[in-house]
Amino acid sequence: AAGGLRGEPAARRQGGARARGRERLRRIYMVGDNPAADIRGANGAPGDVWRSVLVCTGVYRGGPGGNDARDPAWRVESDLRA
């Protein structure tokens, strides 16, 4: 991936998120079900605005309250609804 960053969100997306509106974002939440892609990408993103939220509804099936040992998320949820 670009700039040595692996996983989602890609560096290209991160730059685009910051460029919109030109104001400094205080927090960006990456919600995903794949620790090796979604969570690793958010955890490895530059700066301190990214927070990773792991949902146990897809790839990751660790169960409520669990977290991935290799790529731990900032928060784990059993399900998220809009």
mmCIF file with all atom_site columns, C-alpha atoms in Angstrom:
data_model
loop_
_atom_site.group_PDB
_atom_site.id
_atom_site.type_symbol
_atom_site.label_atom_id
_atom_site.label_alt_id
_atom_site.label_comp_id
_atom_site.label_asym_id
_atom_site.label_entity_id
_atom_site.label_seq_id
_atom_site.pdbx_PDB_ins_code
_atom_site.Cartn_x
_atom_site.Cartn_y
_atom_site.Cartn_z
_atom_site.occupancy
_atom_site.B_iso_or_equiv
_atom_site.pdbx_formal_charge
_atom_site.auth_seq_id
_atom_site.auth_comp_id
_atom_site.auth_asym_id
_atom_site.auth_atom_id
_atom_site.pdbx_PDB_model_num
ATOM 1  C CA . ALA A 1 1  ? 0.000   0.000   0.000  1.00 0.00 ? 1  ALA A CA 1
ATOM 2  C CA . ALA A 1 2  ? 1.017   3.608   -0.402 1.00 0.00 ? 2  ALA A CA 1
ATOM 3  C CA . GLY A 1 3  ? 3.646   4.969   1.970  1.00 0.00 ? 3  GLY A CA 1
ATOM 4  C CA . GLY A 1 4  ? 4.168   1.636   3.708  1.00 0.00 ? 4  GLY A CA 1
ATOM 5  C CA . LEU A 1 5  ? 0.660   1.658   5.172  1.00 0.00 ? 5  LEU A CA 1
ATOM 6  C CA . ARG A 1 6  ? -1.069  -1.692  4.964  1.00 0.00 ? 6  ARG A CA 1
ATOM 7  C CA . GLY A 1 7  ? -4.756  -2.436  5.236  1.00 0.00 ? 7  GLY A CA 1
ATOM 8  C CA . GLU A 1 8  ? -7.776  -0.192  5.067  1.00 0.00 ? 8  GLU A CA 1
ATOM 9  C CA . PRO A 1 9  ? -8.156  2.728   5.083  1.00 0.00 ? 9  PRO A CA 1
ATOM 10 C CA . ALA A 1 10 ? -5.519  3.313   2.414  1.00 0.00 ? 10 ALA A CA 1
ATOM 11 C CA . ALA A 1 11 ? -3.293  6.386   2.632  1.00 0.00 ? 11 ALA A CA 1
ATOM 12 C CA . ARG A 1 12 ? -5.109  7.869   -0.375 1.00 0.00 ? 12 ARG A CA 1
ATOM 13 C CA . ARG A 1 13 ? -8.409  7.783   1.512  1.00 0.00 ? 13 ARG A CA 1
ATOM 14 C CA . GLN A 1 14 ? -6.871  9.259   4.643  1.00 0.00 ? 14 GLN A CA 1
ATOM 15 C CA . GLY A 1 15 ? -5.536  12.252  2.725  1.00 0.00 ? 15 GLY A CA 1
ATOM 16 C CA . GLY A 1 16 ? -8.899  12.809  1.086  1.00 0.00 ? 16 GLY A CA 1
ATOM 17 C CA . ALA A 1 17 ? -10.679 12.742  4.425  1.00 0.00 ? 17 ALA A CA 1
ATOM 18 C CA . ARG A 1 18 ? -8.338  15.388  5.798  1.00 0.00 ? 18 ARG A CA 1
ATOM 19 C CA . ALA A 1 19 ? -8.529  17.595  2.707  1.00 0.00 ? 19 ALA A CA 1
ATOM 20 C CA . ARG A 1 20 ? -12.313 17.960  2.744  1.00 0.00 ? 20 ARG A CA 1
ATOM 21 C CA . GLY A 1 21 ? -13.319 21.268  4.202  1.00 0.00 ? 21 GLY A CA 1
ATOM 22 C CA . ARG A 1 22 ? -9.728  22.110  5.225  1.00 0.00 ? 22 ARG A CA 1
ATOM 23 C CA . GLU A 1 23 ? -10.597 22.030  8.928  1.00 0.00 ? 23 GLU A CA 1
ATOM 24 C CA . ARG A 1 24 ? -8.661  19.712  11.179 1.00 0.00 ? 24 ARG A CA 1
ATOM 25 C CA . LEU A 1 25 ? -10.660 16.611  11.975 1.00 0.00 ? 25 LEU A CA 1
ATOM 26 C CA . ARG A 1 26 ? -10.743 15.691  15.634 1.00 0.00 ? 26 ARG A CA 1
ATOM 27 C CA . ARG A 1 27 ? -11.740 12.052  15.201 1.00 0.00 ? 27 ARG A CA 1
ATOM 28 C CA . ILE A 1 28 ? -12.193 9.516   12.396 1.00 0.00 ? 28 ILE A CA 1
ATOM 29 C CA . TYR A 1 29 ? -13.722 6.123   13.171 1.00 0.00 ? 29 TYR A CA 1
ATOM 30 C CA . MET A 1 30 ? -12.827 3.128   11.026 1.00 0.00 ? 30 MET A CA 1
ATOM 31 C CA . VAL A 1 31 ? -15.494 0.466   11.542 1.00 0.00 ? 31 VAL A CA 1
ATOM 32 C CA . GLY A 1 32 ? -14.683 -2.951  10.146 1.00 0.00 ? 32 GLY A CA 1
ATOM 33 C CA . ASP A 1 33 ? -14.905 -6.689  10.627 1.00 0.00 ? 33 ASP A CA 1
ATOM 34 C CA . ASN A 1 34 ? -11.403 -7.635  9.470  1.00 0.00 ? 34 ASN A CA 1
ATOM 35 C CA . PRO A 1 35 ? -8.578  -7.054  11.978 1.00 0.00 ? 35 PRO A CA 1
ATOM 36 C CA . ALA A 1 36 ? -5.816  -7.715  9.426  1.00 0.00 ? 36 ALA A CA 1
ATOM 37 C CA . ALA A 1 37 ? -7.152  -5.080  7.011  1.00 0.00 ? 37 ALA A CA 1
ATOM 38 C CA . ASP A 1 38 ? -9.607  -2.620  8.575  1.00 0.00 ? 38 ASP A CA 1
ATOM 39 C CA . ILE A 1 39 ? -8.234  -2.445  12.113 1.00 0.00 ? 39 ILE A CA 1
ATOM 40 C CA . ARG A 1 40 ? -4.550  -2.640  11.147 1.00 0.00 ? 40 ARG A CA 1
ATOM 41 C CA . GLY A 1 41 ? -5.075  0.189   8.662  1.00 0.00 ? 41 GLY A CA 1
ATOM 42 C CA . ALA A 1 42 ? -6.712  2.471   11.222 1.00 0.00 ? 42 ALA A CA 1
ATOM 43 C CA . ASN A 1 43 ? -4.183  1.616   13.936 1.00 0.00 ? 43 ASN A CA 1
ATOM 44 C CA . GLY A 1 44 ? -1.284  2.311   11.574 1.00 0.00 ? 44 GLY A CA 1
ATOM 45 C CA . ALA A 1 45 ? -2.638  5.569   10.188 1.00 0.00 ? 45 ALA A CA 1
ATOM 46 C CA . PRO A 1 46 ? -0.515  8.644   10.838 1.00 0.00 ? 46 PRO A CA 1
ATOM 47 C CA . GLY A 1 47 ? -1.656  11.144  13.425 1.00 0.00 ? 47 GLY A CA 1
ATOM 48 C CA . ASP A 1 48 ? -3.898  10.681  16.416 1.00 0.00 ? 48 ASP A CA 1
ATOM 49 C CA . VAL A 1 49 ? -7.354  11.143  14.893 1.00 0.00 ? 49 VAL A CA 1
ATOM 50 C CA . TRP A 1 50 ? -8.059  7.510   13.878 1.00 0.00 ? 50 TRP A CA 1
ATOM 51 C CA . ARG A 1 51 ? -9.985  5.098   16.121 1.00 0.00 ? 51 ARG A CA 1
ATOM 52 C CA . SER A 1 52 ? -10.568 1.486   15.125 1.00 0.00 ? 52 SER A CA 1
ATOM 53 C CA . VAL A 1 53 ? -13.873 -0.233  15.903 1.00 0.00 ? 53 VAL A CA 1
ATOM 54 C CA . LEU A 1 54 ? -14.059 -3.990  15.343 1.00 0.00 ? 54 LEU A CA 1
ATOM 55 C CA . VAL A 1 55 ? -17.496 -5.508  14.762 1.00 0.00 ? 55 VAL A CA 1
ATOM 56 C CA . CYS A 1 56 ? -18.084 -9.227  15.247 1.00 0.00 ? 56 CYS A CA 1
ATOM 57 C CA . THR A 1 57 ? -20.493 -9.590  12.325 1.00 0.00 ? 57 THR A CA 1
ATOM 58 C CA . GLY A 1 58 ? -18.297 -10.674 9.419  1.00 0.00 ? 58 GLY A CA 1
ATOM 59 C CA . VAL A 1 59 ? -14.715 -11.894 9.109  1.00 0.00 ? 59 VAL A CA 1
ATOM 60 C CA . TYR A 1 60 ? -13.955 -11.592 12.841 1.00 0.00 ? 60 TYR A CA 1
ATOM 61 C CA . ARG A 1 61 ? -15.926 -14.032 14.990 1.00 0.00 ? 61 ARG A CA 1
ATOM 62 C CA . GLY A 1 62 ? -14.132 -13.618 18.323 1.00 0.00 ? 62 GLY A CA 1
ATOM 63 C CA . GLY A 1 63 ? -17.341 -12.934 20.159 1.00 0.00 ? 63 GLY A CA 1
ATOM 64 C CA . PRO A 1 64 ? -18.530 -9.993  22.257 1.00 0.00 ? 64 PRO A CA 1
ATOM 65 C CA . GLY A 1 65 ? -15.896 -8.578  24.566 1.00 0.00 ? 65 GLY A CA 1
ATOM 66 C CA . GLY A 1 66 ? -13.098 -10.258 22.614 1.00 0.00 ? 66 GLY A CA 1
ATOM 67 C CA . ASN A 1 67 ? -10.404 -8.493  20.647 1.00 0.00 ? 67 ASN A CA 1
ATOM 68 C CA . ASP A 1 68 ? -7.865  -9.626  18.089 1.00 0.00 ? 68 ASP A CA 1
ATOM 69 C CA . ALA A 1 69 ? -4.494  -10.351 19.703 1.00 0.00 ? 69 ALA A CA 1
ATOM 70 C CA . ARG A 1 70 ? -2.383  -9.317  16.694 1.00 0.00 ? 70 ARG A CA 1
ATOM 71 C CA . ASP A 1 71 ? -4.357  -6.238  15.604 1.00 0.00 ? 71 ASP A CA 1
ATOM 72 C CA . PRO A 1 72 ? -6.377  -5.056  18.616 1.00 0.00 ? 72 PRO A CA 1
ATOM 73 C CA . ALA A 1 73 ? -9.113  -2.517  18.035 1.00 0.00 ? 73 ALA A CA 1
ATOM 74 C CA . TRP A 1 74 ? -9.730  0.588   20.104 1.00 0.00 ? 74 TRP A CA 1
ATOM 75 C CA . ARG A 1 75 ? -13.267 -0.736  20.694 1.00 0.00 ? 75 ARG A CA 1
ATOM 76 C CA . VAL A 1 76 ? -15.092 -4.016  19.964 1.00 0.00 ? 76 VAL A CA 1
ATOM 77 C CA . GLU A 1 77 ? -18.839 -4.219  19.287 1.00 0.00 ? 77 GLU A CA 1
ATOM 78 C CA . SER A 1 78 ? -21.017 -7.264  18.693 1.00 0.00 ? 78 SER A CA 1
ATOM 79 C CA . ASP A 1 79 ? -23.127 -5.351  16.152 1.00 0.00 ? 79 ASP A CA 1
ATOM 80 C CA . LEU A 1 80 ? -23.645 -1.791  14.906 1.00 0.00 ? 80 LEU A CA 1
ATOM 81 C CA . ARG A 1 81 ? -26.897 -0.463  13.595 1.00 0.00 ? 81 ARG A CA 1
ATOM 82 C CA . ALA A 1 82 ? -27.466 2.848   11.835 1.00 0.00 ? 82 ALA A CA 1
#
